PDB file of C-alpha atoms in Angstrom:
ATOM      1  CA  MET A   1      72.671  65.361 103.099  1.00 54.00           C
ATOM      2  CA  ASN A   2      71.619  68.357 105.024  1.00 64.00           C
ATOM      3  CA  PRO A   3      68.095  69.619 105.111  1.00 67.00           C
ATOM      4  CA  VAL A   4      67.666  72.765 102.989  1.00 76.00           C
ATOM      5  CA  ASN A   5      66.563  75.809 104.876  1.00 91.00           C
ATOM      6  CA  SER A   6      63.594  77.011 102.821  1.00 94.00           C
ATOM      7  CA  GLU A   7      63.816  80.778 104.380  1.00 95.00           C
ATOM      8  CA  LEU A   8      67.588  81.106 103.634  1.00 96.00           C
ATOM      9  CA  VAL A   9      66.811  79.808 100.083  1.00 96.00           C
ATOM     10  CA  TRP A  10      63.950  82.569  99.767  1.00 96.00           C
ATOM     11  CA  LEU A  11      66.364  85.021 100.964  1.00 95.00           C
ATOM     12  CA  ALA A  12      69.309  83.805  98.697  1.00 96.00           C
ATOM     13  CA  SER A  13      66.768  83.847  95.730  1.00 95.00           C
ATOM     14  CA  ALA A  14      65.691  87.605  96.656  1.00 95.00           C
ATOM     15  CA  VAL A  15      69.285  88.897  96.513  1.00 94.00           C
ATOM     16  CA  ASP A  16      70.056  86.842  93.370  1.00 94.00           C
ATOM     17  CA  PHE A  17      67.079  88.213  91.605  1.00 93.00           C
ATOM     18  CA  GLU A  18      66.018  91.512  93.171  1.00 91.00           C
ATOM     19  CA  GLY A  19      68.877  92.583  95.549  1.00 90.00           C
ATOM     20  CA  SER A  20      72.743  93.263  95.222  1.00 91.00           C
ATOM     21  CA  ILE A  21      76.046  92.965  97.209  1.00 92.00           C
ATOM     22  CA  LEU A  22      77.951  95.783  96.660  1.00 89.00           C
ATOM     23  CA  MET A  23      81.391  97.357  97.789  1.00 87.00           C
ATOM     24  CA  TYR A  24      81.969 101.025  97.118  1.00 84.00           C
ATOM     25  CA  PRO A  25      84.385 103.905  98.504  1.00 83.00           C
ATOM     26  CA  ASN A  26      83.518 106.116 101.310  1.00 80.00           C
ATOM     27  CA  TRP A  27      84.078 109.752 100.482  1.00 80.00           C
ATOM     28  CA  ASN A  28      85.535 112.488 102.804  1.00 81.00           C
ATOM     29  CA  PRO A  29      84.467 116.207 102.178  1.00 82.00           C
ATOM     30  CA  LYS A  30      87.019 116.909  99.811  1.00 84.00           C
ATOM     31  CA  GLY A  31      85.868 114.144  97.487  1.00 80.00           C
ATOM     32  CA  ILE A  32      88.837 111.562  98.140  1.00 80.00           C
ATOM     33  CA  SER A  33      88.032 107.697  98.816  1.00 80.00           C
ATOM     34  CA  THR A  34      89.406 107.091 102.024  1.00 78.00           C
ATOM     35  CA  SER A  35      87.887 103.533 103.047  1.00 81.00           C
ATOM     36  CA  ILE A  36      85.562 100.962 101.727  1.00 81.00           C
ATOM     37  CA  ARG A  37      81.930  99.916 102.598  1.00 80.00           C
ATOM     38  CA  ALA A  38      80.136  96.775 101.700  1.00 79.00           C
ATOM     39  CA  ASN A  39      76.433  96.437 101.997  1.00 82.00           C
ATOM     40  CA  THR A  40      73.767  93.821 100.820  1.00 86.00           C
ATOM     41  CA  THR A  41      70.452  94.879  99.532  1.00 87.00           C
ATOM     42  CA  VAL A  42      68.354  92.196 100.194  1.00 88.00           C
ATOM     43  CA  LEU A  43      65.331  93.101  97.930  1.00 91.00           C
ATOM     44  CA  THR A  44      64.325  96.299  95.886  1.00 91.00           C
ATOM     45  CA  ASN A  45      60.724  95.844  95.160  1.00 93.00           C
ATOM     46  CA  THR A  46      57.118  97.751  94.656  1.00 93.00           C
ATOM     47  CA  ASN A  47      55.339  94.519  96.620  1.00 94.00           C
ATOM     48  CA  PRO A  48      54.822  95.374 100.194  1.00 92.00           C
ATOM     49  CA  VAL A  49      54.175  91.668 100.704  1.00 95.00           C
ATOM     50  CA  LEU A  50      57.478  90.574  99.554  1.00 94.00           C
ATOM     51  CA  LEU A  51      59.057  93.412 101.381  1.00 94.00           C
ATOM     52  CA  ARG A  52      57.411  92.440 104.760  1.00 95.00           C
ATOM     53  CA  TYR A  53      58.482  88.613 104.468  1.00 96.00           C
ATOM     54  CA  ALA A  54      62.249  89.537 103.836  1.00 95.00           C
ATOM     55  CA  ARG A  55      62.194  91.826 106.792  1.00 96.00           C
ATOM     56  CA  LYS A  56      60.551  89.337 108.710  1.00 96.00           C
ATOM     57  CA  LEU A  57      63.374  86.498 107.865  1.00 96.00           C
ATOM     58  CA  LEU A  58      66.020  89.108 108.665  1.00 96.00           C
ATOM     59  CA  THR A  59      64.613  89.808 112.077  1.00 96.00           C
ATOM     60  CA  LYS A  60      64.066  86.271 112.726  1.00 96.00           C
ATOM     61  CA  TYR A  61      67.985  85.753 111.979  1.00 95.00           C
ATOM     62  CA  ASN A  62      68.913  88.963 114.373  1.00 96.00           C
ATOM     63  CA  ILE A  63      70.100  90.920 111.268  1.00 95.00           C
ATOM     64  CA  ASN A  64      69.764  94.674 111.575  1.00 94.00           C
ATOM     65  CA  HIS A  65      68.446  96.090 108.519  1.00 95.00           C
ATOM     66  CA  ARG A  66      66.372  99.064 107.181  1.00 93.00           C
ATOM     67  CA  LEU A  67      63.702  99.867 104.535  1.00 94.00           C
ATOM     68  CA  VAL A  68      64.860 102.558 102.415  1.00 91.00           C
ATOM     69  CA  PRO A  69      61.833 104.240 100.302  1.00 90.00           C
ATOM     70  CA  LEU A  70      63.500 104.825  97.044  1.00 87.00           C
ATOM     71  CA  TYR A  71      60.282 106.991  95.735  1.00 86.00           C
ATOM     72  CA  LYS A  72      61.297 110.036  97.878  1.00 88.00           C
ATOM     73  CA  GLY A  73      64.670 110.204  95.708  1.00 84.00           C
ATOM     74  CA  LYS A  74      65.324 113.325  93.438  1.00 83.00           C
ATOM     75  CA  LYS A  75      65.429 111.451  90.399  1.00 86.00           C
ATOM     76  CA  TRP A  76      61.914 109.064  91.165  1.00 85.00           C
ATOM     77  CA  SER A  77      59.332 110.066  88.402  1.00 86.00           C
ATOM     78  CA  LYS A  78      55.717 110.229  89.940  1.00 85.00           C
ATOM     79  CA  LYS A  79      54.592 108.177  87.318  1.00 89.00           C
ATOM     80  CA  TRP A  80      56.364 105.043  88.808  1.00 89.00           C
ATOM     81  CA  LYS A  81      54.958 102.977  91.218  1.00 89.00           C
ATOM     82  CA  LYS A  82      56.392 103.280  94.783  1.00 89.00           C
ATOM     83  CA  ALA A  83      59.467 101.315  95.623  1.00 91.00           C
ATOM     84  CA  TRP A  84      61.360 100.318  98.812  1.00 92.00           C
ATOM     85  CA  ARG A  85      64.817  98.707  99.476  1.00 92.00           C
ATOM     86  CA  VAL A  86      65.687  96.225 102.360  1.00 94.00           C
ATOM     87  CA  GLU A  87      68.890  96.796 103.168  1.00 93.00           C
ATOM     88  CA  VAL A  88      71.798  95.572 105.425  1.00 92.00           C
ATOM     89  CA  SER A  89      74.540  97.955 106.079  1.00 83.00           C
ATOM     90  CA  PRO A  90      76.190  97.219 109.460  1.00 84.00           C
ATOM     91  CA  VAL A  91      79.457  95.167 109.038  1.00 86.00           C
ATOM     92  CA  ASP A  92      78.682  92.406 111.508  1.00 89.00           C
ATOM     93  CA  ASP A  93      75.119  91.816 110.232  1.00 92.00           C
ATOM     94  CA  ASN A  94      76.733  91.750 106.674  1.00 92.00           C
ATOM     95  CA  LYS A  95      78.950  89.051 107.732  1.00 93.00           C
ATOM     96  CA  ILE A  96      76.179  87.075 109.202  1.00 94.00           C
ATOM     97  CA  LEU A  97      73.725  87.360 106.189  1.00 95.00           C
ATOM     98  CA  LEU A  98      76.351  86.542 103.682  1.00 95.00           C
ATOM     99  CA  GLU A  99      77.407  83.614 105.513  1.00 95.00           C
ATOM    100  CA  LEU A 100      74.183  82.236 105.721  1.00 96.00           C
ATOM    101  CA  LEU A 101      73.233  82.794 102.319  1.00 96.00           C
ATOM    102  CA  LEU A 102      76.517  81.579 100.492  1.00 96.00           C
ATOM    103  CA  PRO A 103      75.506  78.138 100.147  1.00 96.00           C
ATOM    104  CA  TYR A 104      72.128  78.981  98.445  1.00 96.00           C
ATOM    105  CA  LEU A 105      73.257  81.875  96.027  1.00 96.00           C
ATOM    106  CA  ILE A 106      73.759  80.952  92.713  1.00 95.00           C
ATOM    107  CA  GLY A 107      74.002  84.107  90.476  1.00 93.00           C
ATOM    108  CA  LYS A 108      75.562  86.755  93.201  1.00 94.00           C
ATOM    109  CA  LYS A 109      77.675  83.848  94.737  1.00 95.00           C
ATOM    110  CA  ARG A 110      81.083  85.233  93.673  1.00 94.00           C
ATOM    111  CA  GLN A 111      80.105  88.765  94.753  1.00 94.00           C
ATOM    112  CA  CYS A 112      79.222  87.172  98.261  1.00 95.00           C
ATOM    113  CA  GLU A 113      82.761  85.210  98.372  1.00 95.00           C
ATOM    114  CA  ILE A 114      84.636  88.442  97.512  1.00 94.00           C
ATOM    115  CA  ALA A 115      82.369  90.529  99.994  1.00 92.00           C
ATOM    116  CA  LEU A 116      83.049  88.035 102.585  1.00 94.00           C
ATOM    117  CA  GLU A 117      86.918  87.978 102.238  1.00 92.00           C
ATOM    118  CA  PHE A 118      86.494  91.999 102.430  1.00 89.00           C
ATOM    119  CA  LEU A 119      84.730  91.733 105.762  1.00 88.00           C
ATOM    120  CA  PHE A 120      86.863  89.017 107.267  1.00 86.00           C
ATOM    121  CA  ASN A 121      89.054  91.514 108.979  1.00 77.00           C
ATOM    122  CA  HIS A 122      86.253  93.875 109.739  1.00 76.00           C
ATOM    123  CA  ASN A 123      84.060  94.428 112.525  1.00 69.00           C
ATOM    124  CA  SER A 124      81.436  97.435 113.418  1.00 64.00           C
ATOM    125  CA  LYS A 125      83.257  98.622 116.375  1.00 61.00           C
ATOM    126  CA  HIS A 126      86.859  99.034 115.479  1.00 55.00           C
ATOM    127  CA  ASN A 127      87.011 100.217 111.842  1.00 55.00           C
ATOM    128  CA  LYS A 128      86.924 103.806 111.981  1.00 56.00           C
ATOM    129  CA  HIS A 129      90.606 104.712 111.900  1.00 55.00           C
ATOM    130  CA  ARG A 130      91.804 101.570 109.860  1.00 65.00           C
ATOM    131  CA  LYS A 131      93.575 101.876 106.737  1.00 76.00           C
ATOM    132  CA  THR A 132      92.267 100.145 103.709  1.00 81.00           C
ATOM    133  CA  THR A 133      94.668  98.142 102.509  1.00 85.00           C
ATOM    134  CA  GLU A 134      95.687  97.644  98.496  1.00 90.00           C
ATOM    135  CA  HIS A 135      94.202  94.132  98.631  1.00 90.00           C
ATOM    136  CA  GLU A 136      90.911  95.756  99.708  1.00 88.00           C
ATOM    137  CA  TRP A 137      90.809  98.204  96.968  1.00 88.00           C
ATOM    138  CA  LYS A 138      91.302  95.294  94.380  1.00 92.00           C
ATOM    139  CA  LEU A 139      88.640  93.371  96.007  1.00 91.00           C
ATOM    140  CA  MET A 140      86.154  96.127  95.546  1.00 90.00           C
ATOM    141  CA  LEU A 141      87.142  96.479  92.083  1.00 89.00           C
ATOM    142  CA  LYS A 142      86.580  92.850  91.405  1.00 91.00           C
ATOM    143  CA  CYS A 143      82.872  93.085  93.086  1.00 91.00           C
ATOM    144  CA  GLN A 144      82.168  96.393  91.145  1.00 89.00           C
ATOM    145  CA  ALA A 145      83.082  94.631  87.959  1.00 89.00           C
ATOM    146  CA  LEU A 146      80.888  91.532  88.652  1.00 89.00           C
ATOM    147  CA  ASN A 147      77.934  93.657  88.944  1.00 85.00           C
ATOM    148  CA  LYS A 148      78.496  95.606  86.070  1.00 83.00           C
ATOM    149  CA  ARG A 149      78.956  92.668  83.600  1.00 64.00           C
ATOM    150  CA  GLY A 150      77.505  89.449  85.443  1.00 52.00           C
ATOM    151  CA  VAL A 151      78.387  86.267  84.427  1.00 56.00           C
ATOM    152  CA  VAL A 152      80.704  85.860  81.439  1.00 54.00           C
ATOM    153  CA  ASN A 153      79.897  82.544  80.491  1.00 53.00           C
ATOM    154  CA  PRO A 154      76.234  81.809  81.384  1.00 48.00           C
TER     155      PRO A 154
END
């Protein structure tokens, strides 16, 4: 039996409970969807200790990420606590992260598999002018449907 990596279990749990694995269209200035983007939100939270720990682990595994302040958004109420999102967006970093987390994910395992299938033929350097295939649009819709309704039979 392989030893369990507790850091990756922690990150996978953060994604399962407080994160998301997303696929969504990129829009051109005319409002036409032109390609698909995949990104992983590792953690959305108000607790800076959790956010720092998630960032520490991502840095340890050489995964580029960013901290997004959600409380600066137009729809954020001043009555709410400040919250942030730790996000992994670059294609290559998403691949690395999702491959590391796949064995430990439970609730978002299927979204991870779908995103990895999409990302398999992508990389950060050569996707600017690549045509999105019909199969990739279907993958995006599958991932979006899972994110909307969750598991059908818990």
